[in-house]
PDB file of C-alpha atoms in Angstrom:
ATOM      1  CA  GLY A1403     111.825 125.442  72.029  1.00  0.00           C
ATOM      2  CA  ILE A1404     114.470 125.630  74.929  1.00  0.00           C
ATOM      3  CA  GLY A1405     118.332 125.738  74.966  1.00  0.00           C
ATOM      4  CA  PRO A1406     121.156 126.184  74.917  1.00  0.00           C
ATOM      5  CA  LEU A1407     121.438 125.923  78.677  1.00  0.00           C
ATOM      6  CA  SER A1408     125.299 126.113  79.148  1.00  0.00           C
ATOM      7  CA  SER A1409     125.653 127.225  82.831  1.00  0.00           C
ATOM      8  CA  PRO A1410     124.818 125.069  85.821  1.00  0.00           C
ATOM      9  CA  THR A1411     122.796 127.725  87.280  1.00  0.00           C
ATOM     10  CA  CYS A1412     120.575 128.177  84.080  1.00  0.00           C
ATOM     11  CA  ARG A1413     120.044 124.359  84.130  1.00  0.00           C
ATOM     12  CA  ARG A1414     119.009 124.257  87.714  1.00  0.00           C
ATOM     13  CA  LEU A1415     116.799 127.212  87.486  1.00  0.00           C
ATOM     14  CA  SER A1416     115.211 125.892  84.303  1.00  0.00           C
ATOM     15  CA  ARG A1417     114.618 122.548  85.846  1.00  0.00           C
ATOM     16  CA  LEU A1418     113.051 124.284  89.033  1.00  0.00           C
ATOM     17  CA  VAL A1419     110.471 126.210  86.748  1.00  0.00           C
ATOM     18  CA  ALA A1420     109.683 123.509  84.578  1.00  0.00           C
ATOM     19  CA  ASN A1421     108.984 121.130  87.309  1.00  0.00           C
ATOM     20  CA  MET A1422     106.437 123.640  88.716  1.00  0.00           C
ATOM     21  CA  THR A1423     104.259 123.577  85.465  1.00  0.00           C
ATOM     22  CA  ASP A1424     101.259 121.203  84.785  1.00  0.00           C
ATOM     23  CA  LEU A1425     102.283 120.831  81.140  1.00  0.00           C
ATOM     24  CA  ILE A1426     105.271 121.562  78.879  1.00  0.00           C
ATOM     25  CA  GLY A1427     104.919 121.840  75.045  1.00  0.00           C
ATOM     26  CA  VAL A1428     108.061 122.162  72.739  1.00  0.00           C
ATOM     27  CA  ARG A1429     108.213 122.111  69.061  1.00  0.00           C
ATOM     28  CA  ASP A1430     111.193 119.723  68.583  1.00  0.00           C
ATOM     29  CA  ASN A1431     112.814 116.621  70.188  1.00  0.00           C
ATOM     30  CA  ALA A1432     115.898 118.379  70.898  1.00  0.00           C
ATOM     31  CA  SER A1433     114.177 120.675  73.259  1.00  0.00           C
ATOM     32  CA  ARG A1434     112.337 117.816  74.872  1.00  0.00           C
ATOM     33  CA  ASP A1435     115.440 115.722  75.284  1.00  0.00           C
ATOM     34  CA  LEU A1436     117.273 118.724  77.006  1.00  0.00           C
ATOM     35  CA  LEU A1437     114.505 119.098  79.477  1.00  0.00           C
ATOM     36  CA  LEU A1438     114.555 115.476  80.403  1.00  0.00           C
ATOM     37  CA  GLU A1439     118.348 115.461  80.544  1.00  0.00           C
ATOM     38  CA  ILE A1440     118.324 118.538  83.241  1.00  0.00           C
ATOM     39  CA  GLY A1441     115.842 116.455  85.234  1.00  0.00           C
ATOM     40  CA  VAL A1442     112.395 117.903  84.238  1.00  0.00           C
ATOM     41  CA  ARG A1443     109.889 115.301  85.611  1.00  0.00           C
ATOM     42  CA  ARG A1444     106.455 116.994  84.307  1.00  0.00           C
ATOM     43  CA  PRO A1445     105.107 115.888  80.992  1.00  0.00           C
ATOM     44  CA  VAL A1446     106.883 117.264  77.976  1.00  0.00           C
ATOM     45  CA  HIS A1447     104.841 116.922  74.748  1.00  0.00           C
ATOM     46  CA  VAL A1448     106.454 117.675  71.300  1.00  0.00           C
ATOM     47  CA  ALA A1449     103.996 119.293  68.968  1.00  0.00           C
ATOM     48  CA  ALA A1450     104.159 121.087  65.693  1.00  0.00           C
ATOM     49  CA  ASP A1451     104.620 124.986  65.777  1.00  0.00           C
ATOM     50  CA  PRO A1452     101.349 126.482  65.375  1.00  0.00           C
ATOM     51  CA  VAL A1453     102.254 128.139  62.276  1.00  0.00           C
ATOM     52  CA  PHE A1454     101.728 124.860  60.587  1.00  0.00           C
ATOM     53  CA  THR A1455      98.108 125.223  60.949  1.00  0.00           C
ATOM     54  CA  PHE A1456      98.220 128.102  58.417  1.00  0.00           C
ATOM     55  CA  ASP A1457      96.542 127.302  55.233  1.00  0.00           C
ATOM     56  CA  ALA A1458      98.723 127.854  52.366  1.00  0.00           C
ATOM     57  CA  PRO A1459      97.223 130.146  49.696  1.00  0.00           C
ATOM     58  CA  ALA A1460      97.100 129.281  46.205  1.00  0.00           C
ATOM     59  CA  ALA A1461     100.301 130.836  44.774  1.00  0.00           C
ATOM     60  CA  ALA A1462     100.034 132.669  41.420  1.00  0.00           C
ATOM     61  CA  PRO A1463     102.216 131.122  38.997  1.00  0.00           C
ATOM     62  CA  ALA A1464     105.752 132.485  39.015  1.00  0.00           C
ATOM     63  CA  PRO A1465     107.157 133.868  35.735  1.00  0.00           C
ATOM     64  CA  ALA A1466     109.166 131.068  34.144  1.00  0.00           C
ATOM     65  CA  THR A1467     111.953 133.420  32.840  1.00  0.00           C
ATOM     66  CA  ARG A1468     114.020 133.503  36.201  1.00  0.00           C
ATOM     67  CA  PRO A1469     113.946 131.434  39.138  1.00  0.00           C
ATOM     68  CA  LEU A1470     112.962 133.150  42.359  1.00  0.00           C
ATOM     69  CA  VAL A1471     114.993 132.988  45.453  1.00  0.00           C
ATOM     70  CA  VAL A1472     113.385 134.425  48.634  1.00  0.00           C
ATOM     71  CA  VAL A1473     116.215 135.682  51.306  1.00  0.00           C
ATOM     72  CA  ILE A1474     114.727 136.395  54.772  1.00  0.00           C
ATOM     73  CA  PRO A1475     117.572 138.276  56.929  1.00  0.00           C
ATOM     74  CA  ARG A1476     117.555 138.971  60.589  1.00  0.00           C
ATOM     75  CA  TYR A1477     118.240 142.243  62.251  1.00  0.00           C
ATOM     76  CA  SER A1478     121.289 140.697  64.280  1.00  0.00           C
ATOM     77  CA  LEU A1479     123.231 139.876  60.939  1.00  0.00           C
ATOM     78  CA  GLY A1480     126.720 141.318  61.320  1.00  0.00           C
ATOM     79  CA  HIS A1481     128.228 143.178  58.394  1.00  0.00           C
ATOM     80  CA  ALA A1482     130.428 140.027  57.540  1.00  0.00           C
ATOM     81  CA  GLN A1483     127.168 138.092  57.495  1.00  0.00           C
ATOM     82  CA  GLN A1484     125.269 140.465  55.368  1.00  0.00           C
ATOM     83  CA  GLN A1485     128.283 140.574  52.886  1.00  0.00           C
ATOM     84  CA  ALA A1486     128.382 136.635  52.835  1.00  0.00           C
ATOM     85  CA  LEU A1487     124.550 136.799  51.953  1.00  0.00           C
ATOM     86  CA  ALA A1488     125.137 139.466  49.334  1.00  0.00           C
ATOM     87  CA  ASP A1489     127.912 137.386  47.752  1.00  0.00           C
ATOM     88  CA  ALA A1490     125.488 134.231  47.717  1.00  0.00           C
ATOM     89  CA  CYS A1491     122.889 136.221  46.284  1.00  0.00           C
ATOM     90  CA  ASP A1492     125.232 137.453  43.358  1.00  0.00           C
ATOM     91  CA  GLN A1493     126.493 133.919  42.832  1.00  0.00           C
ATOM     92  CA  LEU A1494     122.738 132.848  42.256  1.00  0.00           C
ATOM     93  CA  VAL A1495     122.323 135.596  40.000  1.00  0.00           C
ATOM     94  CA  GLU A1496     125.353 134.855  38.075  1.00  0.00           C
ATOM     95  CA  GLN A1497     124.984 130.993  37.937  1.00  0.00           C
ATOM     96  CA  HIS A1498     121.270 130.609  37.881  1.00  0.00           C
ATOM     97  CA  GLY A1499     119.815 133.911  36.441  1.00  0.00           C
ATOM     98  CA  ALA A1500     117.979 134.305  39.861  1.00  0.00           C
ATOM     99  CA  GLN A1501     115.631 137.036  40.821  1.00  0.00           C
ATOM    100  CA  ILE A1502     116.379 137.846  44.582  1.00  0.00           C
ATOM    101  CA  VAL A1503     113.437 139.110  46.748  1.00  0.00           C
ATOM    102  CA  LEU A1504     114.757 140.091  50.329  1.00  0.00           C
ATOM    103  CA  LEU A1505     111.783 139.647  52.561  1.00  0.00           C
ATOM    104  CA  PRO A1506     112.014 141.224  56.068  1.00  0.00           C
ATOM    105  CA  PHE A1507     109.636 139.384  58.529  1.00  0.00           C
ATOM    106  CA  GLN A1508     109.966 141.659  61.587  1.00  0.00           C
ATOM    107  CA  THR A1509     109.221 145.421  60.771  1.00  0.00           C
ATOM    108  CA  GLY A1510     107.809 148.256  62.336  1.00  0.00           C
ATOM    109  CA  TYR A1511     108.509 147.009  65.958  1.00  0.00           C
ATOM    110  CA  ALA A1512     111.427 148.848  67.031  1.00  0.00           C
ATOM    111  CA  ALA A1513     114.400 150.203  65.041  1.00  0.00           C
ATOM    112  CA  LYS A1514     117.086 148.081  66.868  1.00  0.00           C
ATOM    113  CA  TYR A1515     115.041 145.001  65.960  1.00  0.00           C
ATOM    114  CA  ASP A1516     113.964 145.616  62.421  1.00  0.00           C
ATOM    115  CA  ASP A1517     114.842 143.218  59.784  1.00  0.00           C
ATOM    116  CA  LEU A1518     114.234 145.800  57.052  1.00  0.00           C
ATOM    117  CA  ARG A1519     117.545 147.612  57.689  1.00  0.00           C
ATOM    118  CA  SER A1520     119.477 144.291  57.197  1.00  0.00           C
ATOM    119  CA  ALA A1521     117.439 143.553  54.197  1.00  0.00           C
ATOM    120  CA  GLU A1522     118.418 146.863  52.551  1.00  0.00           C
ATOM    121  CA  ALA A1523     122.125 146.507  53.526  1.00  0.00           C
ATOM    122  CA  ILE A1524     122.203 143.135  51.792  1.00  0.00           C
ATOM    123  CA  ALA A1525     120.546 144.388  48.650  1.00  0.00           C
ATOM    124  CA  GLY A1526     122.953 147.357  48.876  1.00  0.00           C
ATOM    125  CA  ARG A1527     126.095 145.255  49.020  1.00  0.00           C
ATOM    126  CA  MET A1528     125.235 143.065  46.155  1.00  0.00           C
ATOM    127  CA  ARG A1529     127.033 143.730  42.727  1.00  0.00           C
ATOM    128  CA  HIS A1530     123.833 142.604  40.840  1.00  0.00           C
ATOM    129  CA  ALA A1531     121.541 144.822  42.786  1.00  0.00           C
ATOM    130  CA  THR A1532     119.251 145.408  39.971  1.00  0.00           C
ATOM    131  CA  SER A1533     118.410 141.460  40.293  1.00  0.00           C
ATOM    132  CA  ALA A1534     117.292 142.269  44.034  1.00  0.00           C
ATOM    133  CA  SER A1535     114.250 143.840  45.510  1.00  0.00           C
ATOM    134  CA  VAL A1536     113.180 144.280  49.120  1.00  0.00           C
ATOM    135  CA  HIS A1537     109.551 143.397  49.545  1.00  0.00           C
ATOM    136  CA  THR A1538     107.647 143.763  52.824  1.00  0.00           C
ATOM    137  CA  PRO A1539     104.315 142.102  52.627  1.00  0.00           C
ATOM    138  CA  ALA A1540     101.019 143.473  54.208  1.00  0.00           C
ATOM    139  CA  THR A1541      99.706 140.032  55.278  1.00  0.00           C
ATOM    140  CA  THR A1542     100.758 136.595  56.065  1.00  0.00           C
ATOM    141  CA  ASP A1543      98.710 135.337  53.083  1.00  0.00           C
ATOM    142  CA  GLU A1544     100.695 137.578  50.920  1.00  0.00           C
ATOM    143  CA  THR A1545     104.063 136.153  52.499  1.00  0.00           C
ATOM    144  CA  LEU A1546     103.099 132.763  52.125  1.00  0.00           C
ATOM    145  CA  ALA A1547     102.100 133.341  48.446  1.00  0.00           C
ATOM    146  CA  LEU A1548     105.376 134.990  47.585  1.00  0.00           C
ATOM    147  CA  ILE A1549     107.308 131.950  49.324  1.00  0.00           C
ATOM    148  CA  GLY A1550     105.237 129.502  47.306  1.00  0.00           C
ATOM    149  CA  GLN A1551     106.349 131.172  44.201  1.00  0.00           C
ATOM    150  CA  ALA A1552     110.159 130.697  44.971  1.00  0.00           C
ATOM    151  CA  GLN A1553     112.451 127.963  44.018  1.00  0.00           C
ATOM    152  CA  LEU A1554     114.626 128.642  47.118  1.00  0.00           C
ATOM    153  CA  VAL A1555     114.242 130.307  50.468  1.00  0.00           C
ATOM    154  CA  ILE A1556     117.362 131.391  52.176  1.00  0.00           C
ATOM    155  CA  SER A1557     116.163 132.250  55.900  1.00  0.00           C
ATOM    156  CA  SER A1558     117.586 133.444  59.146  1.00  0.00           C
ATOM    157  CA  ARG A1559     113.977 133.326  60.557  1.00  0.00           C
ATOM    158  CA  LEU A1560     112.587 130.093  61.879  1.00  0.00           C
ATOM    159  CA  HIS A1561     109.077 130.964  60.491  1.00  0.00           C
ATOM    160  CA  GLY A1562     110.371 131.653  57.127  1.00  0.00           C
ATOM    161  CA  LEU A1563     111.715 128.177  56.959  1.00  0.00           C
ATOM    162  CA  ILE A1564     108.179 126.936  58.355  1.00  0.00           C
ATOM    163  CA  PHE A1565     106.471 128.888  55.541  1.00  0.00           C
ATOM    164  CA  ALA A1566     108.708 127.382  53.143  1.00  0.00           C
ATOM    165  CA  ALA A1567     107.861 123.832  54.309  1.00  0.00           C
ATOM    166  CA  ILE A1568     104.146 124.545  54.140  1.00  0.00           C
ATOM    167  CA  GLN A1569     104.495 125.683  50.570  1.00  0.00           C
ATOM    168  CA  GLY A1570     106.951 122.772  49.795  1.00  0.00           C
ATOM    169  CA  VAL A1571     109.795 125.075  48.792  1.00  0.00           C
ATOM    170  CA  ALA A1572     113.542 124.126  49.319  1.00  0.00           C
ATOM    171  CA  GLY A1573     115.024 125.904  52.343  1.00  0.00           C
ATOM    172  CA  VAL A1574     118.356 126.797  53.412  1.00  0.00           C
ATOM    173  CA  ALA A1575     118.784 127.785  56.945  1.00  0.00           C
ATOM    174  CA  ILE A1576     121.189 130.406  58.507  1.00  0.00           C
ATOM    175  CA  ASN A1577     121.294 128.946  62.251  1.00  0.00           C
ATOM    176  CA  TYR A1578     121.262 131.895  64.419  1.00  0.00           C
ATOM    177  CA  GLU A1579     119.613 130.053  67.253  1.00  0.00           C
ATOM    178  CA  VAL A1580     119.197 126.649  68.471  1.00  0.00           C
ATOM    179  CA  LYS A1581     115.434 126.435  67.354  1.00  0.00           C
ATOM    180  CA  VAL A1582     116.564 126.851  63.563  1.00  0.00           C
ATOM    181  CA  GLY A1583     119.157 123.949  63.631  1.00  0.00           C
ATOM    182  CA  SER A1584     116.441 121.767  65.742  1.00  0.00           C
ATOM    183  CA  PHE A1585     113.848 122.477  63.000  1.00  0.00           C
ATOM    184  CA  MET A1586     116.031 121.487  60.333  1.00  0.00           C
ATOM    185  CA  ALA A1587     117.073 118.434  62.053  1.00  0.00           C
ATOM    186  CA  GLU A1588     113.242 117.640  62.800  1.00  0.00           C
ATOM    187  CA  ILE A1589     112.438 117.856  58.979  1.00  0.00           C
ATOM    188  CA  GLY A1590     115.545 115.627  58.151  1.00  0.00           C
ATOM    189  CA  GLN A1591     117.401 118.528  56.582  1.00  0.00           C
ATOM    190  CA  ALA A1592     120.139 119.449  59.050  1.00  0.00           C
ATOM    191  CA  TRP A1593     122.616 119.326  55.919  1.00  0.00           C
ATOM    192  CA  ALA A1594     120.846 122.336  54.693  1.00  0.00           C
ATOM    193  CA  CYS A1595     121.701 124.478  57.920  1.00  0.00           C
ATOM    194  CA  LEU A1596     124.508 126.862  57.962  1.00  0.00           C
TER     195      LEU A1596
END
């Protein structure tokens, strides 16, 4: 993906570099359109994110007693955003009896960029914290299987939304970057992008 390119200098430099390539592949039409808009003359191909090639593992049947909601936070969520997510989780518990699983995607990389702290902060801010857990899967298959058991995924990570789409689970996007909004538009669900 590409964008936003708000300054004229960024647009010129991006055009210059892109026109020096033999082939450009992007994962959404908005990125292709932006490249063409800034004057890129090289071939630009829209292709699916490689994550779509993952085989969805068979999900074990989820317990029918409570709806499962998977929430995928990002390290960059501020305090107000974490509180808003905690409030949304509490509302899902109160209105639908949901079980909340906070699923950090990026962990163990560097403390500053670790989603685990954000997941723990959201769980800690919930009034119904006993209905929430933080789970860090060991494998991609485990992550896909867990998402496949959910009735809803709320994600601030693009690949969390892609995993939900692979598994046929409804997704709500927290649009922290252009690529998230572009993906939701590509799948015809821009209305589910906050």
